[in-house]
């Protein structure tokens, strides 16, 4: 799952995994005309539509390609998901008292070759470039704040199909005893499975930056494919989560891209806390990869929330 906006040449291949419809009214109270509601913040459909129009105006060859492949709706989904993540980042930054300056945003854009070069071949535009860059910087700061202090204790097992993963996740959500029963049964059959595993983000930066494991509160059960389309599902029940583990080294030696990935997945906790409501016209919100997809069967996994276990 990549959170950064994609280059035009890779858009058609990746857009189906991102998702969102272009326009339309939401349903239910307070959501009429909204693309999404994040906590108490309403994201109007007009914001998605404006960005959509600007992206197509900037890349004239994009619209016929998307129309031919039936992916115009997918472009809208990707843009709306980005707006949701931007709002989640803003709310997390307020909670964590994180900030980036205008100069930091300018410096990042300059390192990319300036506004024109930074947007060339990409679906974000010079009109929203600074906001996109601000989101990336704030996510990086969130990751930097916690990366070297994140530690989790979890039970896990595996599955080979989506249906099996969902069934095991539902059972493990029922509590520690049922989770142990699932894990022990699988372990006896030779399946990789274990109880009470301890892991720090610094032990596996790739897992921390590319999966939701460290961005879930105790009591949460996660089911997803660590490698997309691999047919190997990981089901993990988070039993304990610490953000005050003794630091191993400054930021664990992680690079900026890793810290940004960690920060983005930490938004799962903010999303769980404030709630994300997506207009049905835009599909459904994928709680695992923090994006929008056409329907429930196309989410990248399952994120089930129960009661925290005792540490």
mmCIF file of C-alpha atoms in Angstrom:
data_model
loop_
_atom_site.group_PDB
_atom_site.id
_atom_site.type_symbol
_atom_site.label_atom_id
_atom_site.label_comp_id
_atom_site.label_asym_id
_atom_site.label_seq_id
_atom_site.Cartn_x
_atom_site.Cartn_y
_atom_site.Cartn_z
ATOM 1 C CA UNK A 1 0.000 0.000 0.000
ATOM 2 C CA UNK A 2 1.542 3.333 -1.023
ATOM 3 C CA UNK A 3 0.165 6.511 0.448
ATOM 4 C CA UNK A 4 2.115 8.921 -1.715
ATOM 5 C CA UNK A 5 0.370 10.135 -4.846
ATOM 6 C CA UNK A 6 1.297 8.073 -7.872
ATOM 7 C CA UNK A 7 2.987 8.999 -11.081
ATOM 8 C CA UNK A 8 0.769 9.105 -14.158
ATOM 9 C CA UNK A 9 2.533 6.192 -15.800
ATOM 10 C CA UNK A 10 1.703 3.909 -12.868
ATOM 11 C CA UNK A 11 -1.755 5.274 -12.147
ATOM 12 C CA UNK A 12 -3.746 2.899 -14.333
ATOM 13 C CA UNK A 13 -2.067 -0.154 -12.846
ATOM 14 C CA UNK A 14 -2.486 0.912 -9.245
ATOM 15 C CA UNK A 15 -5.713 2.857 -9.259
ATOM 16 C CA UNK A 16 -7.925 -0.197 -8.879
ATOM 17 C CA UNK A 17 -6.359 -0.820 -5.480
ATOM 18 C CA UNK A 18 -7.093 2.692 -4.291
ATOM 19 C CA UNK A 19 -10.697 3.663 -5.133
ATOM 20 C CA UNK A 20 -13.635 6.340 -4.931
ATOM 21 C CA UNK A 21 -16.584 7.596 -7.005
ATOM 22 C CA UNK A 22 -16.569 11.126 -8.295
ATOM 23 C CA UNK A 23 -19.654 12.821 -7.034
ATOM 24 C CA UNK A 24 -23.040 12.336 -5.500
ATOM 25 C CA UNK A 25 -24.859 12.989 -2.288
ATOM 26 C CA UNK A 26 -24.241 10.957 0.794
ATOM 27 C CA UNK A 27 -26.986 9.318 2.782
ATOM 28 C CA UNK A 28 -28.031 9.717 6.376
ATOM 29 C CA UNK A 29 -28.029 12.725 8.669
ATOM 30 C CA UNK A 30 -25.234 15.272 8.276
ATOM 31 C CA UNK A 31 -23.763 13.547 5.237
ATOM 32 C CA UNK A 32 -25.799 15.049 2.401
ATOM 33 C CA UNK A 33 -23.310 16.448 -0.097
ATOM 34 C CA UNK A 34 -20.356 15.078 1.839
ATOM 35 C CA UNK A 35 -17.713 12.807 0.371
ATOM 36 C CA UNK A 36 -16.761 11.763 3.887
ATOM 37 C CA UNK A 37 -17.057 12.730 7.520
ATOM 38 C CA UNK A 38 -13.951 12.331 9.661
ATOM 39 C CA UNK A 39 -14.842 12.772 13.294
ATOM 40 C CA UNK A 40 -16.709 16.084 13.323
ATOM 41 C CA UNK A 41 -15.169 17.310 10.058
ATOM 42 C CA UNK A 42 -17.136 17.194 6.840
ATOM 43 C CA UNK A 43 -15.295 16.807 3.508
ATOM 44 C CA UNK A 44 -17.575 18.118 0.744
ATOM 45 C CA UNK A 45 -18.003 16.298 -2.545
ATOM 46 C CA UNK A 46 -17.030 19.568 -4.219
ATOM 47 C CA UNK A 47 -13.467 19.185 -2.916
ATOM 48 C CA UNK A 48 -13.140 15.821 -4.630
ATOM 49 C CA UNK A 49 -14.718 17.140 -7.812
ATOM 50 C CA UNK A 50 -12.482 20.222 -7.929
ATOM 51 C CA UNK A 51 -9.339 18.138 -7.522
ATOM 52 C CA UNK A 52 -10.633 15.646 -10.098
ATOM 53 C CA UNK A 53 -11.227 18.399 -12.658
ATOM 54 C CA UNK A 54 -7.816 19.954 -12.014
ATOM 55 C CA UNK A 55 -6.037 16.606 -12.370
ATOM 56 C CA UNK A 56 -7.714 15.863 -15.694
ATOM 57 C CA UNK A 57 -7.074 19.376 -16.983
ATOM 58 C CA UNK A 58 -3.380 18.986 -16.163
ATOM 59 C CA UNK A 59 -3.108 15.553 -17.805
ATOM 60 C CA UNK A 60 -5.251 15.739 -20.976
ATOM 61 C CA UNK A 61 -4.426 12.181 -22.033
ATOM 62 C CA UNK A 62 -5.538 10.742 -18.707
ATOM 63 C CA UNK A 63 -9.309 11.073 -19.059
ATOM 64 C CA UNK A 64 -9.712 9.043 -22.281
ATOM 65 C CA UNK A 65 -7.442 6.330 -20.871
ATOM 66 C CA UNK A 66 -9.452 6.097 -17.672
ATOM 67 C CA UNK A 67 -12.763 6.212 -19.529
ATOM 68 C CA UNK A 68 -11.652 3.448 -21.895
ATOM 69 C CA UNK A 69 -10.718 1.213 -18.987
ATOM 70 C CA UNK A 70 -13.759 2.171 -16.905
ATOM 71 C CA UNK A 71 -11.591 3.698 -14.155
ATOM 72 C CA UNK A 72 -12.830 7.265 -13.875
ATOM 73 C CA UNK A 73 -14.612 6.341 -10.661
ATOM 74 C CA UNK A 74 -11.408 4.835 -9.306
ATOM 75 C CA UNK A 75 -9.551 8.098 -9.756
ATOM 76 C CA UNK A 76 -12.222 9.895 -7.748
ATOM 77 C CA UNK A 77 -11.948 7.243 -5.047
ATOM 78 C CA UNK A 78 -8.206 7.732 -4.793
ATOM 79 C CA UNK A 79 -8.566 11.492 -4.472
ATOM 80 C CA UNK A 80 -11.289 11.271 -1.830
ATOM 81 C CA UNK A 81 -9.215 8.787 0.168
ATOM 82 C CA UNK A 82 -6.293 11.205 0.080
ATOM 83 C CA UNK A 83 -8.528 13.964 1.452
ATOM 84 C CA UNK A 84 -9.644 11.680 4.278
ATOM 85 C CA UNK A 85 -6.054 10.838 5.142
ATOM 86 C CA UNK A 86 -5.142 14.522 5.074
ATOM 87 C CA UNK A 87 -7.849 15.209 7.635
ATOM 88 C CA UNK A 88 -6.754 12.260 9.777
ATOM 89 C CA UNK A 89 -3.194 13.599 9.725
ATOM 90 C CA UNK A 90 -4.405 17.043 10.797
ATOM 91 C CA UNK A 91 -6.391 15.592 13.684
ATOM 92 C CA UNK A 92 -3.509 13.364 14.778
ATOM 93 C CA UNK A 93 -1.089 16.312 14.565
ATOM 94 C CA UNK A 94 -3.328 18.394 16.838
ATOM 95 C CA UNK A 95 -3.570 15.548 19.336
ATOM 96 C CA UNK A 96 0.183 14.994 19.292
ATOM 97 C CA UNK A 97 1.104 18.695 19.104
ATOM 98 C CA UNK A 98 3.049 18.203 15.897
ATOM 99 C CA UNK A 99 3.645 20.966 13.392
ATOM 100 C CA UNK A 100 5.517 21.692 10.194
ATOM 101 C CA UNK A 101 6.348 25.163 8.938
ATOM 102 C CA UNK A 102 5.634 26.725 5.578
ATOM 103 C CA UNK A 103 9.375 26.805 5.030
ATOM 104 C CA UNK A 104 9.620 23.044 5.531
ATOM 105 C CA UNK A 105 6.922 22.563 2.899
ATOM 106 C CA UNK A 106 8.717 24.922 0.527
ATOM 107 C CA UNK A 107 12.030 23.171 1.105
ATOM 108 C CA UNK A 108 10.493 19.779 0.322
ATOM 109 C CA UNK A 109 8.978 21.086 -2.898
ATOM 110 C CA UNK A 110 12.301 22.642 -3.876
ATOM 111 C CA UNK A 111 14.086 19.335 -3.252
ATOM 112 C CA UNK A 112 11.654 17.828 -5.737
ATOM 113 C CA UNK A 113 12.653 20.390 -8.358
ATOM 114 C CA UNK A 114 10.026 23.057 -7.710
ATOM 115 C CA UNK A 115 6.227 23.067 -8.140
ATOM 116 C CA UNK A 116 6.186 22.244 -11.841
ATOM 117 C CA UNK A 117 8.602 19.356 -11.565
ATOM 118 C CA UNK A 118 7.007 18.121 -8.341
ATOM 119 C CA UNK A 119 3.620 17.746 -10.027
ATOM 120 C CA UNK A 120 4.795 16.554 -13.445
ATOM 121 C CA UNK A 121 3.175 13.246 -14.295
ATOM 122 C CA UNK A 122 1.350 13.093 -10.973
ATOM 123 C CA UNK A 123 -2.323 13.421 -10.176
ATOM 124 C CA UNK A 124 -1.885 16.145 -7.628
ATOM 125 C CA UNK A 125 -1.661 19.655 -8.964
ATOM 126 C CA UNK A 126 0.051 22.926 -8.163
ATOM 127 C CA UNK A 127 -3.194 24.057 -6.502
ATOM 128 C CA UNK A 128 -3.033 21.325 -3.834
ATOM 129 C CA UNK A 129 0.686 20.525 -3.896
ATOM 130 C CA UNK A 130 1.469 22.298 -0.627
ATOM 131 C CA UNK A 131 -1.299 20.501 1.255
ATOM 132 C CA UNK A 132 -0.143 17.112 -0.057
ATOM 133 C CA UNK A 133 3.439 17.879 0.970
ATOM 134 C CA UNK A 134 2.292 19.111 4.373
ATOM 135 C CA UNK A 135 0.465 15.814 4.912
ATOM 136 C CA UNK A 136 3.587 13.843 4.042
ATOM 137 C CA UNK A 137 5.723 15.898 6.413
ATOM 138 C CA UNK A 138 3.253 15.603 9.295
ATOM 139 C CA UNK A 139 2.987 11.848 8.784
ATOM 140 C CA UNK A 140 6.785 11.648 8.872
ATOM 141 C CA UNK A 141 6.875 13.614 12.127
ATOM 142 C CA UNK A 142 4.245 11.322 13.643
ATOM 143 C CA UNK A 143 6.319 8.310 12.669
ATOM 144 C CA UNK A 144 9.479 9.950 13.989
ATOM 145 C CA UNK A 145 7.859 10.646 17.353
ATOM 146 C CA UNK A 146 6.911 7.035 18.021
ATOM 147 C CA UNK A 147 8.950 4.706 15.822
ATOM 148 C CA UNK A 148 11.777 3.967 18.235
ATOM 149 C CA UNK A 149 9.395 3.558 21.202
ATOM 150 C CA UNK A 150 6.697 1.369 19.648
ATOM 151 C CA UNK A 151 6.349 -2.172 20.988
ATOM 152 C CA UNK A 152 3.493 -4.664 20.749
ATOM 153 C CA UNK A 153 2.588 -8.049 22.197
ATOM 154 C CA UNK A 154 0.320 -10.152 20.000
ATOM 155 C CA UNK A 155 -1.011 -13.611 19.208
ATOM 156 C CA UNK A 156 -0.977 -14.661 15.589
ATOM 157 C CA UNK A 157 -1.828 -17.367 13.124
ATOM 158 C CA UNK A 158 -2.195 -17.671 9.370
ATOM 159 C CA UNK A 159 -4.788 -18.490 6.725
ATOM 160 C CA UNK A 160 -4.736 -19.154 3.001
ATOM 161 C CA UNK A 161 -8.044 -17.558 1.981
ATOM 162 C CA UNK A 162 -9.906 -14.365 2.770
ATOM 163 C CA UNK A 163 -12.865 -16.292 4.151
ATOM 164 C CA UNK A 164 -10.680 -18.387 6.462
ATOM 165 C CA UNK A 165 -8.878 -15.257 7.659
ATOM 166 C CA UNK A 166 -12.163 -13.535 8.458
ATOM 167 C CA UNK A 167 -13.489 -16.546 10.341
ATOM 168 C CA UNK A 168 -10.345 -16.830 12.460
ATOM 169 C CA UNK A 169 -10.325 -13.084 13.108
ATOM 170 C CA UNK A 170 -13.925 -13.221 14.335
ATOM 171 C CA UNK A 171 -13.077 -16.074 16.690
ATOM 172 C CA UNK A 172 -9.949 -14.390 18.049
ATOM 173 C CA UNK A 173 -11.955 -11.231 18.696
ATOM 174 C CA UNK A 174 -14.030 -13.111 21.284
ATOM 175 C CA UNK A 175 -11.209 -12.946 23.824
ATOM 176 C CA UNK A 176 -7.833 -14.325 24.911
ATOM 177 C CA UNK A 177 -9.124 -17.833 25.575
ATOM 178 C CA UNK A 178 -10.675 -18.241 22.146
ATOM 179 C CA UNK A 179 -7.650 -16.631 20.524
ATOM 180 C CA UNK A 180 -5.421 -19.140 22.284
ATOM 181 C CA UNK A 181 -7.631 -22.001 21.134
ATOM 182 C CA UNK A 182 -7.356 -20.891 17.505
ATOM 183 C CA UNK A 183 -3.601 -20.369 17.689
ATOM 184 C CA UNK A 184 -2.847 -23.610 19.525
ATOM 185 C CA UNK A 185 -4.980 -25.667 17.148
ATOM 186 C CA UNK A 186 -3.178 -24.189 14.146
ATOM 187 C CA UNK A 187 0.247 -24.634 15.735
ATOM 188 C CA UNK A 188 -0.432 -28.339 16.337
ATOM 189 C CA UNK A 189 -1.121 -28.784 12.627
ATOM 190 C CA UNK A 190 2.236 -27.221 11.745
ATOM 191 C CA UNK A 191 0.875 -23.820 10.698
ATOM 192 C CA UNK A 192 3.034 -20.851 11.775
ATOM 193 C CA UNK A 193 1.174 -19.598 14.849
ATOM 194 C CA UNK A 194 2.179 -18.442 18.329
ATOM 195 C CA UNK A 195 0.976 -16.688 21.469
ATOM 196 C CA UNK A 196 2.472 -13.735 23.310
ATOM 197 C CA UNK A 197 4.892 -12.578 20.647
ATOM 198 C CA UNK A 198 6.825 -9.371 21.368
ATOM 199 C CA UNK A 199 7.900 -7.059 18.571
ATOM 200 C CA UNK A 200 9.341 -3.572 18.380
ATOM 201 C CA UNK A 201 8.990 -1.346 15.344
ATOM 202 C CA UNK A 202 12.763 -1.027 15.281
ATOM 203 C CA UNK A 203 13.030 -4.822 14.997
ATOM 204 C CA UNK A 204 11.197 -4.763 11.665
ATOM 205 C CA UNK A 205 10.958 -1.307 10.070
ATOM 206 C CA UNK A 206 9.397 -2.814 6.942
ATOM 207 C CA UNK A 207 6.501 -4.335 8.889
ATOM 208 C CA UNK A 208 6.039 -1.097 10.812
ATOM 209 C CA UNK A 209 5.961 0.984 7.626
ATOM 210 C CA UNK A 210 3.900 -1.350 5.441
ATOM 211 C CA UNK A 211 1.357 -2.998 7.753
ATOM 212 C CA UNK A 212 -1.166 -1.860 10.403
ATOM 213 C CA UNK A 213 0.350 -3.953 13.222
ATOM 214 C CA UNK A 214 1.682 -1.018 15.230
ATOM 215 C CA UNK A 215 -1.301 1.225 14.542
ATOM 216 C CA UNK A 216 -3.918 -0.736 16.483
ATOM 217 C CA UNK A 217 -4.936 -0.545 20.123
ATOM 218 C CA UNK A 218 -5.041 -3.601 22.426
ATOM 219 C CA UNK A 219 -8.080 -5.755 21.774
ATOM 220 C CA UNK A 220 -7.952 -5.161 18.023
ATOM 221 C CA UNK A 221 -7.740 -8.134 15.657
ATOM 222 C CA UNK A 222 -6.143 -7.547 12.273
ATOM 223 C CA UNK A 223 -6.269 -9.844 9.244
ATOM 224 C CA UNK A 224 -4.367 -8.955 6.069
ATOM 225 C CA UNK A 225 -1.871 -10.209 3.519
ATOM 226 C CA UNK A 226 1.613 -8.867 4.355
ATOM 227 C CA UNK A 227 2.423 -9.390 0.682
ATOM 228 C CA UNK A 228 -0.648 -8.436 -1.426
ATOM 229 C CA UNK A 229 -2.202 -11.238 -3.459
ATOM 230 C CA UNK A 230 0.173 -13.784 -1.928
ATOM 231 C CA UNK A 231 -2.572 -16.039 -0.587
ATOM 232 C CA UNK A 232 -0.911 -15.931 2.829
ATOM 233 C CA UNK A 233 -2.994 -14.103 5.418
ATOM 234 C CA UNK A 234 -1.746 -13.005 8.827
ATOM 235 C CA UNK A 235 -4.289 -12.826 11.641
ATOM 236 C CA UNK A 236 -3.017 -10.985 14.711
ATOM 237 C CA UNK A 237 -4.695 -10.091 17.988
ATOM 238 C CA UNK A 238 -2.989 -7.108 19.649
ATOM 239 C CA UNK A 239 -2.761 -7.814 23.386
ATOM 240 C CA UNK A 240 -0.557 -4.932 24.473
ATOM 241 C CA UNK A 241 0.868 -1.829 22.830
ATOM 242 C CA UNK A 242 3.507 0.480 24.258
ATOM 243 C CA UNK A 243 4.645 3.850 23.012
ATOM 244 C CA UNK A 244 7.155 4.352 25.818
ATOM 245 C CA UNK A 245 9.565 1.480 25.259
ATOM 246 C CA UNK A 246 13.183 2.507 25.943
ATOM 247 C CA UNK A 247 14.526 3.866 22.653
ATOM 248 C CA UNK A 248 16.949 1.582 20.866
ATOM 249 C CA UNK A 249 18.554 4.430 18.945
ATOM 250 C CA UNK A 250 17.417 7.797 17.567
ATOM 251 C CA UNK A 251 14.411 6.934 15.341
ATOM 252 C CA UNK A 252 15.867 3.445 14.984
ATOM 253 C CA UNK A 253 17.986 4.641 12.088
ATOM 254 C CA UNK A 254 14.889 4.704 9.864
ATOM 255 C CA UNK A 255 14.850 6.800 6.711
ATOM 256 C CA UNK A 256 12.222 9.448 5.957
ATOM 257 C CA UNK A 257 10.153 7.168 3.733
ATOM 258 C CA UNK A 258 9.968 4.529 6.453
ATOM 259 C CA UNK A 259 8.970 7.106 9.056
ATOM 260 C CA UNK A 260 6.274 8.430 6.728
ATOM 261 C CA UNK A 261 4.883 4.914 6.232
ATOM 262 C CA UNK A 262 4.857 4.304 9.984
ATOM 263 C CA UNK A 263 3.123 7.633 10.568
ATOM 264 C CA UNK A 264 0.458 6.873 7.995
ATOM 265 C CA UNK A 265 -0.394 3.508 9.529
ATOM 266 C CA UNK A 266 -0.505 5.087 12.986
ATOM 267 C CA UNK A 267 -3.495 7.027 11.634
ATOM 268 C CA UNK A 268 -5.464 3.819 12.092
ATOM 269 C CA UNK A 269 -5.717 4.652 15.788
ATOM 270 C CA UNK A 270 -7.030 8.142 15.017
ATOM 271 C CA UNK A 271 -9.505 6.691 12.510
ATOM 272 C CA UNK A 272 -10.749 4.169 15.069
ATOM 273 C CA UNK A 273 -11.154 6.895 17.669
ATOM 274 C CA UNK A 274 -12.932 9.579 15.624
ATOM 275 C CA UNK A 275 -14.606 7.404 12.995
ATOM 276 C CA UNK A 276 -14.603 7.704 9.203
ATOM 277 C CA UNK A 277 -17.906 7.738 7.334
ATOM 278 C CA UNK A 278 -17.643 7.545 3.568
ATOM 279 C CA UNK A 279 -20.484 8.399 1.239
ATOM 280 C CA UNK A 280 -21.881 5.134 -0.197
ATOM 281 C CA UNK A 281 -21.440 6.658 -3.645
ATOM 282 C CA UNK A 282 -17.707 6.501 -2.986
ATOM 283 C CA UNK A 283 -17.609 2.873 -1.933
ATOM 284 C CA UNK A 284 -16.448 1.846 1.536
ATOM 285 C CA UNK A 285 -13.575 2.855 3.794
ATOM 286 C CA UNK A 286 -10.856 0.225 4.057
ATOM 287 C CA UNK A 287 -9.843 0.260 7.731
ATOM 288 C CA UNK A 288 -6.694 -1.785 7.116
ATOM 289 C CA UNK A 289 -5.022 0.137 4.299
ATOM 290 C CA UNK A 290 -6.770 3.440 5.124
ATOM 291 C CA UNK A 291 -8.139 4.033 1.665
ATOM 292 C CA UNK A 292 -11.448 3.782 -0.194
ATOM 293 C CA UNK A 293 -12.501 0.728 -2.184
ATOM 294 C CA UNK A 294 -15.597 -0.038 -4.267
ATOM 295 C CA UNK A 295 -17.174 -2.547 -1.850
ATOM 296 C CA UNK A 296 -16.595 -4.678 1.241
ATOM 297 C CA UNK A 297 -15.226 -7.619 -0.745
ATOM 298 C CA UNK A 298 -12.344 -5.483 -2.036
ATOM 299 C CA UNK A 299 -10.954 -4.296 1.288
ATOM 300 C CA UNK A 300 -7.378 -5.383 1.935
ATOM 301 C CA UNK A 301 -8.376 -7.174 5.116
ATOM 302 C CA UNK A 302 -10.261 -6.904 8.379
ATOM 303 C CA UNK A 303 -9.856 -4.689 11.445
ATOM 304 C CA UNK A 304 -12.055 -5.849 14.285
ATOM 305 C CA UNK A 305 -12.171 -4.053 17.611
ATOM 306 C CA UNK A 306 -12.902 -5.694 20.956
ATOM 307 C CA UNK A 307 -11.974 -5.227 24.580
ATOM 308 C CA UNK A 308 -8.330 -4.787 25.520
ATOM 309 C CA UNK A 309 -6.656 -7.756 27.160
ATOM 310 C CA UNK A 310 -4.741 -7.536 30.397
ATOM 311 C CA UNK A 311 -1.012 -7.156 29.933
#
